[in-house]
PDB file of C-alpha atoms in Angstrom:
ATOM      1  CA  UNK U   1     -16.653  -2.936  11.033  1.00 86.00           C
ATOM      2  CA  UNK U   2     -13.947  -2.098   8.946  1.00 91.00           C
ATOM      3  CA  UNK U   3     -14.328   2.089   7.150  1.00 85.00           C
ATOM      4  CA  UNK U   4     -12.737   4.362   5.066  1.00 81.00           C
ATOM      5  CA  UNK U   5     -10.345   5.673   8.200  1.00 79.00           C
ATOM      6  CA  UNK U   6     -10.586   6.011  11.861  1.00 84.00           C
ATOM      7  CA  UNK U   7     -12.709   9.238  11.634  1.00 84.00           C
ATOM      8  CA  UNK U   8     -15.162   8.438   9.627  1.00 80.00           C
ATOM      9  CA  UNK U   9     -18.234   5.729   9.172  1.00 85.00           C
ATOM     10  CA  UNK U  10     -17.772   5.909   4.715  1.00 88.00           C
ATOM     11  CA  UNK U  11     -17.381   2.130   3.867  1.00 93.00           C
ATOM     12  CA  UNK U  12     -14.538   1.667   1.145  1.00 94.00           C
ATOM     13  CA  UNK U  13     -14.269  -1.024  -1.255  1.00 97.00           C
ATOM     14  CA  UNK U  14     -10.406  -1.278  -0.299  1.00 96.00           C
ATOM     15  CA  UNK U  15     -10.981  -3.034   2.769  1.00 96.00           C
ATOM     16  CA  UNK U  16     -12.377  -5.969   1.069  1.00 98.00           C
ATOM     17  CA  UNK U  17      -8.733  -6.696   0.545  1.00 97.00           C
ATOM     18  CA  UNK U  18      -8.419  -7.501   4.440  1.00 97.00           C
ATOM     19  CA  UNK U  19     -10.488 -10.838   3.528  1.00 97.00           C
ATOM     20  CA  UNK U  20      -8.204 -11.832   0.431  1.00 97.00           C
ATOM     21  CA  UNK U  21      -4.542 -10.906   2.097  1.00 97.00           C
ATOM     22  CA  UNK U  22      -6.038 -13.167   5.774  1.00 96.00           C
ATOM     23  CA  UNK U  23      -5.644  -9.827   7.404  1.00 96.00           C
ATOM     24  CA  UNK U  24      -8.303 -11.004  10.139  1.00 96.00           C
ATOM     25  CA  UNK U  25      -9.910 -14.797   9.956  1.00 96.00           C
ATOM     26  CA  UNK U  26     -12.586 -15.856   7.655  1.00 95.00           C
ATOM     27  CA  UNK U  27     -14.656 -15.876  11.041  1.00 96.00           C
ATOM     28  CA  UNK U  28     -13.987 -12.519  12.329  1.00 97.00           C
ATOM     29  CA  UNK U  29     -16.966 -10.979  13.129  1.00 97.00           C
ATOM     30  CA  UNK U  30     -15.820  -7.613  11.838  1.00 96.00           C
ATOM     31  CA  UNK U  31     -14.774  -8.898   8.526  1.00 97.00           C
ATOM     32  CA  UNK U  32     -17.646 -11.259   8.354  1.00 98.00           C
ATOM     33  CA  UNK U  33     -20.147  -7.444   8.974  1.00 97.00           C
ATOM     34  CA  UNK U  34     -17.949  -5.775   6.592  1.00 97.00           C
ATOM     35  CA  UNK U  35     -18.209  -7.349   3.338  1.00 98.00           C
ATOM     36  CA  UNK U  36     -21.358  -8.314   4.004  1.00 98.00           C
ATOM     37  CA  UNK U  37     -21.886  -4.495   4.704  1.00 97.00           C
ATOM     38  CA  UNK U  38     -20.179  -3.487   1.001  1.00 97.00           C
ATOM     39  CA  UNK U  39     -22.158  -6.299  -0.427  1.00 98.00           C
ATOM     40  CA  UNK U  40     -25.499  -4.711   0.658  1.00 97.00           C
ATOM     41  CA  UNK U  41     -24.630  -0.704   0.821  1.00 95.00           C
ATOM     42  CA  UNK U  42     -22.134   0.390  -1.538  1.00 96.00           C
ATOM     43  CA  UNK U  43     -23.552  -1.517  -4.806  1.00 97.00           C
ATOM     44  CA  UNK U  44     -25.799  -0.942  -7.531  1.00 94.00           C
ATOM     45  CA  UNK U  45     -27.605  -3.727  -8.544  1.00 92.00           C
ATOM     46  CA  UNK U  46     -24.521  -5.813  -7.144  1.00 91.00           C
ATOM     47  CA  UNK U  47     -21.679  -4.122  -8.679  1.00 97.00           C
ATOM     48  CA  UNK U  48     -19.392  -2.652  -5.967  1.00 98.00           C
ATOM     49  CA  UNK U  49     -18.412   1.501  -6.102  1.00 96.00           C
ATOM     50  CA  UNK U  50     -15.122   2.551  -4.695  1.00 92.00           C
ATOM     51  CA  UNK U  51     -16.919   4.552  -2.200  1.00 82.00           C
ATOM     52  CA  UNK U  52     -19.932   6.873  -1.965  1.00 79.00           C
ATOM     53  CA  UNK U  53     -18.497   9.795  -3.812  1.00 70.00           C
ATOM     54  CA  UNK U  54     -20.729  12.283  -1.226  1.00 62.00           C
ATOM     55  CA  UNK U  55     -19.149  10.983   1.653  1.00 64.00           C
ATOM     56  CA  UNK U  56     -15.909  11.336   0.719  1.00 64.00           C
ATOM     57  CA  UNK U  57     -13.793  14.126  -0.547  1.00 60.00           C
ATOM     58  CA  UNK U  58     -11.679  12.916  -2.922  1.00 58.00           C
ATOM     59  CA  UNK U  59     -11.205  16.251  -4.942  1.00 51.00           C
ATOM     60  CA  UNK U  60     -13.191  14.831  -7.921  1.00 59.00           C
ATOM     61  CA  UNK U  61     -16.801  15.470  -9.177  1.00 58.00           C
ATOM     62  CA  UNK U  62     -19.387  13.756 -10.580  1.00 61.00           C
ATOM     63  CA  UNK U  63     -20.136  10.333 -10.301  1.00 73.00           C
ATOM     64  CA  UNK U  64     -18.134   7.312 -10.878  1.00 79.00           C
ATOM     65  CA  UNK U  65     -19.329   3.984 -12.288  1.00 85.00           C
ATOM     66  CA  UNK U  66     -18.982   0.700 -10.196  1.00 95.00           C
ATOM     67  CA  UNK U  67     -15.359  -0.774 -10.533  1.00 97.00           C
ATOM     68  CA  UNK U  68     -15.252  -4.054 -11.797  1.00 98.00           C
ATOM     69  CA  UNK U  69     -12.125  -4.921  -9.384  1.00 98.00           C
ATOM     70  CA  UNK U  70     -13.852  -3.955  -6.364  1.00 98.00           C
ATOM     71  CA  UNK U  71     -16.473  -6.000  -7.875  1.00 98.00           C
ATOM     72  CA  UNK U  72     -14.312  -9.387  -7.999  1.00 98.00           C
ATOM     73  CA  UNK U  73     -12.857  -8.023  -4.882  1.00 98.00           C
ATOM     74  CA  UNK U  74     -16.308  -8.680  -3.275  1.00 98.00           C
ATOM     75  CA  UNK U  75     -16.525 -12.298  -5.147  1.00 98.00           C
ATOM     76  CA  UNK U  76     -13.668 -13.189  -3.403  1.00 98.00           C
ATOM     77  CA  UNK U  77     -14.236 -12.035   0.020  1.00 98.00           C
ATOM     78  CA  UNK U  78     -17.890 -13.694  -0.210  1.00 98.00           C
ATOM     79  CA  UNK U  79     -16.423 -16.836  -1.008  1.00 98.00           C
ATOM     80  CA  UNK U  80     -13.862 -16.280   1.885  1.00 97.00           C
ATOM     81  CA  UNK U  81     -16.134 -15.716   4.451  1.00 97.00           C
ATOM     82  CA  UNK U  82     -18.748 -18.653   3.623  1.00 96.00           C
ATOM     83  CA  UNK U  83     -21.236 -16.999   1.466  1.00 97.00           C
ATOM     84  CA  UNK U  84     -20.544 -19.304  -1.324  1.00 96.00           C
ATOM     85  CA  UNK U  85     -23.760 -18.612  -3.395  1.00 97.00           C
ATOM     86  CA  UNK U  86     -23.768 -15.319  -3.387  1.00 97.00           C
ATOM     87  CA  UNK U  87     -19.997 -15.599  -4.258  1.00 98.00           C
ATOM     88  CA  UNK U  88     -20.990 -17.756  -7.616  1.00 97.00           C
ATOM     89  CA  UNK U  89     -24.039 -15.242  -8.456  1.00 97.00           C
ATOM     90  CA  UNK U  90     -22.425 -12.276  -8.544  1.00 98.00           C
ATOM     91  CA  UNK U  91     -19.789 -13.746 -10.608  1.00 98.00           C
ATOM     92  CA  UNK U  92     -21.882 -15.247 -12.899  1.00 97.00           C
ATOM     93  CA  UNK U  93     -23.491 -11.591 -13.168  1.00 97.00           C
ATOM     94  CA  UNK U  94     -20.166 -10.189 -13.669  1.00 98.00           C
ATOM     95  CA  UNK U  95     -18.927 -12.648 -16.177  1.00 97.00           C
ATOM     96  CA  UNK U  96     -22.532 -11.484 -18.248  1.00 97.00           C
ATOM     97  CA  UNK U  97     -21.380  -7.550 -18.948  1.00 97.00           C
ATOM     98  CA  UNK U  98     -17.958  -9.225 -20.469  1.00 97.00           C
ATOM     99  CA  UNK U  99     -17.431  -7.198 -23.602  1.00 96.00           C
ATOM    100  CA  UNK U 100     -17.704  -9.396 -26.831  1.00 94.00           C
ATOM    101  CA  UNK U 101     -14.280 -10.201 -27.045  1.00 95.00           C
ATOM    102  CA  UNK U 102     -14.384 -11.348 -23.226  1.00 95.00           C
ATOM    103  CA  UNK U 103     -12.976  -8.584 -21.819  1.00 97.00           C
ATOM    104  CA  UNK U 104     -13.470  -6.349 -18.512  1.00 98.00           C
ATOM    105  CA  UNK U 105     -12.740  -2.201 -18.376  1.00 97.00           C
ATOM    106  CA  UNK U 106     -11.768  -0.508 -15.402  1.00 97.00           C
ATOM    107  CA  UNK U 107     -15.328   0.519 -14.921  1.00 96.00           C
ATOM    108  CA  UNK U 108     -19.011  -0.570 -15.316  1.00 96.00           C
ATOM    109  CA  UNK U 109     -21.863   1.392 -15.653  1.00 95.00           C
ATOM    110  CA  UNK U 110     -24.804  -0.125 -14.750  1.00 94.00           C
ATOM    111  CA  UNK U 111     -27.342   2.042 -16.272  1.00 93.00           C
ATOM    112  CA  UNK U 112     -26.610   1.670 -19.480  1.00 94.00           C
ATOM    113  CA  UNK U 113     -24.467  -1.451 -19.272  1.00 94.00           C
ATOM    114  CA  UNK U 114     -21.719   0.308 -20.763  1.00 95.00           C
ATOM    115  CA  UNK U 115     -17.973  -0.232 -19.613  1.00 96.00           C
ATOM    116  CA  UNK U 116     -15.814   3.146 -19.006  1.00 95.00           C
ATOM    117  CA  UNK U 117     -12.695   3.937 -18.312  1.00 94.00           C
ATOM    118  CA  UNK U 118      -9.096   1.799 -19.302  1.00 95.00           C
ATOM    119  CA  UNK U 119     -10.358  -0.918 -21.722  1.00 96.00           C
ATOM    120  CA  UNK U 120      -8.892  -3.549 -21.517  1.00 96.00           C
ATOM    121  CA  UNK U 121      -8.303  -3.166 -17.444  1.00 97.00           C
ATOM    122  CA  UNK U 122      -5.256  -5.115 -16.364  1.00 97.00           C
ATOM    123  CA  UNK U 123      -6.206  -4.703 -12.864  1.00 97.00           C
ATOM    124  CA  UNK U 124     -10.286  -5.846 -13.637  1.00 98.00           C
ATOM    125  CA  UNK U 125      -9.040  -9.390 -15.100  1.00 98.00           C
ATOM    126  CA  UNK U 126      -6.196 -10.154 -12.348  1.00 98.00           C
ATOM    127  CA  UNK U 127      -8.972  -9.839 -10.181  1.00 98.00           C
ATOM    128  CA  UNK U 128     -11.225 -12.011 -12.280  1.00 98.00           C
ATOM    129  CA  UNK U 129      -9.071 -14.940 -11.639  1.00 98.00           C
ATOM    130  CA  UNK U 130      -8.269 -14.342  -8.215  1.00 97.00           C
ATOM    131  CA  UNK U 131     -12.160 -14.639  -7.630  1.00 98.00           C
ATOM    132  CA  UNK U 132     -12.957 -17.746  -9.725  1.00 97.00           C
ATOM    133  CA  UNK U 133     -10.012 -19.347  -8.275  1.00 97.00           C
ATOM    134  CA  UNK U 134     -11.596 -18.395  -4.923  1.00 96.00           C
ATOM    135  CA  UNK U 135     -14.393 -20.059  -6.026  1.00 96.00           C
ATOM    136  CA  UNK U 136     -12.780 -23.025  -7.182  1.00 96.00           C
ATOM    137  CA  UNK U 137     -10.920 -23.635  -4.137  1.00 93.00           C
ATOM    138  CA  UNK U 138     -14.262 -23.650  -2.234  1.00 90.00           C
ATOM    139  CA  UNK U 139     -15.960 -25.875  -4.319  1.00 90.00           C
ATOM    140  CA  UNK U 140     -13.001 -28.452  -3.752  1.00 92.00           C
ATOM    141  CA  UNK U 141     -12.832 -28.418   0.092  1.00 86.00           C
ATOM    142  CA  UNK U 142     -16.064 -28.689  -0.203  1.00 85.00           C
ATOM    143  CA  UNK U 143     -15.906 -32.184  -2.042  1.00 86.00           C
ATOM    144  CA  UNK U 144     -13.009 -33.677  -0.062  1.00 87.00           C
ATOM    145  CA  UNK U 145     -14.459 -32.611   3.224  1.00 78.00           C
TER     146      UNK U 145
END
């Protein structure tokens, strides 16, 4: 399974970028473990952290809401790796705690359903489209296959 670093067991949202750069096959066992790993470990109430801040030392304190990229991240790499319905779920979920105007921050938190951080995130809406397009492209193999 893919971690933080060599030394350590700390999952890390990061590596859900291995799915959506095809730096191992959709089929890759170790991928396949990994994001389904983030998916199940290092979310609250499906919205992905960057990591679990006591298991990394990262010189901050505190806790950190979920990041909404990681969180399309994950959309992505579900899709990727053939977990199409949970792919279309959790964006569905995601595209419910848009701000009024449609917008994502940088972060979410889920206890009080508040977004923090950089509003409007860049970043957060770059990887919006990466994951519906993700989606898209799955639901069109699908149909021509």
């Amino acid at each position: 399974m893919l971690r933080q670093h060599y030394d350590t067991d700390a999952l890390d949202a990061s590596t859900l970028l291995a799915a959506i750069f095809g730096f191992l096959p959709p089929d890759d066992k170790r991928l396949r473990a990994s994001v389904l790993a983030i998916a199940d470990e290092l979310t609250e109430h499906g919205f992905v952290l960057r990591y679990r801040t006591g298991e990394t030392d990262d010189g901050m304190s505190g806790k950190e809401g979920t990041f909404l990229i990681c969180s399309f991240w994950l959309v992505s790499a579900l899709a990727i790796i053939g977990e199409e319905q949970r792919a279309r779920d959790l964006m569905e979920t995601l595209l419910w705690v848009a701000s009024p105007l449609g917008l994502f921050a940088e972060e979410f938190a889920v206890a009080t359903g508040r977004h923090l951080g950089n509003f409007p995130q860049a970043f957060s809406h770059l990887a919006l489209i990466e994951a519906e397009a993700r989606i898209i492209v799955v639901e069109l193999l699908q149909e021509f296959s």
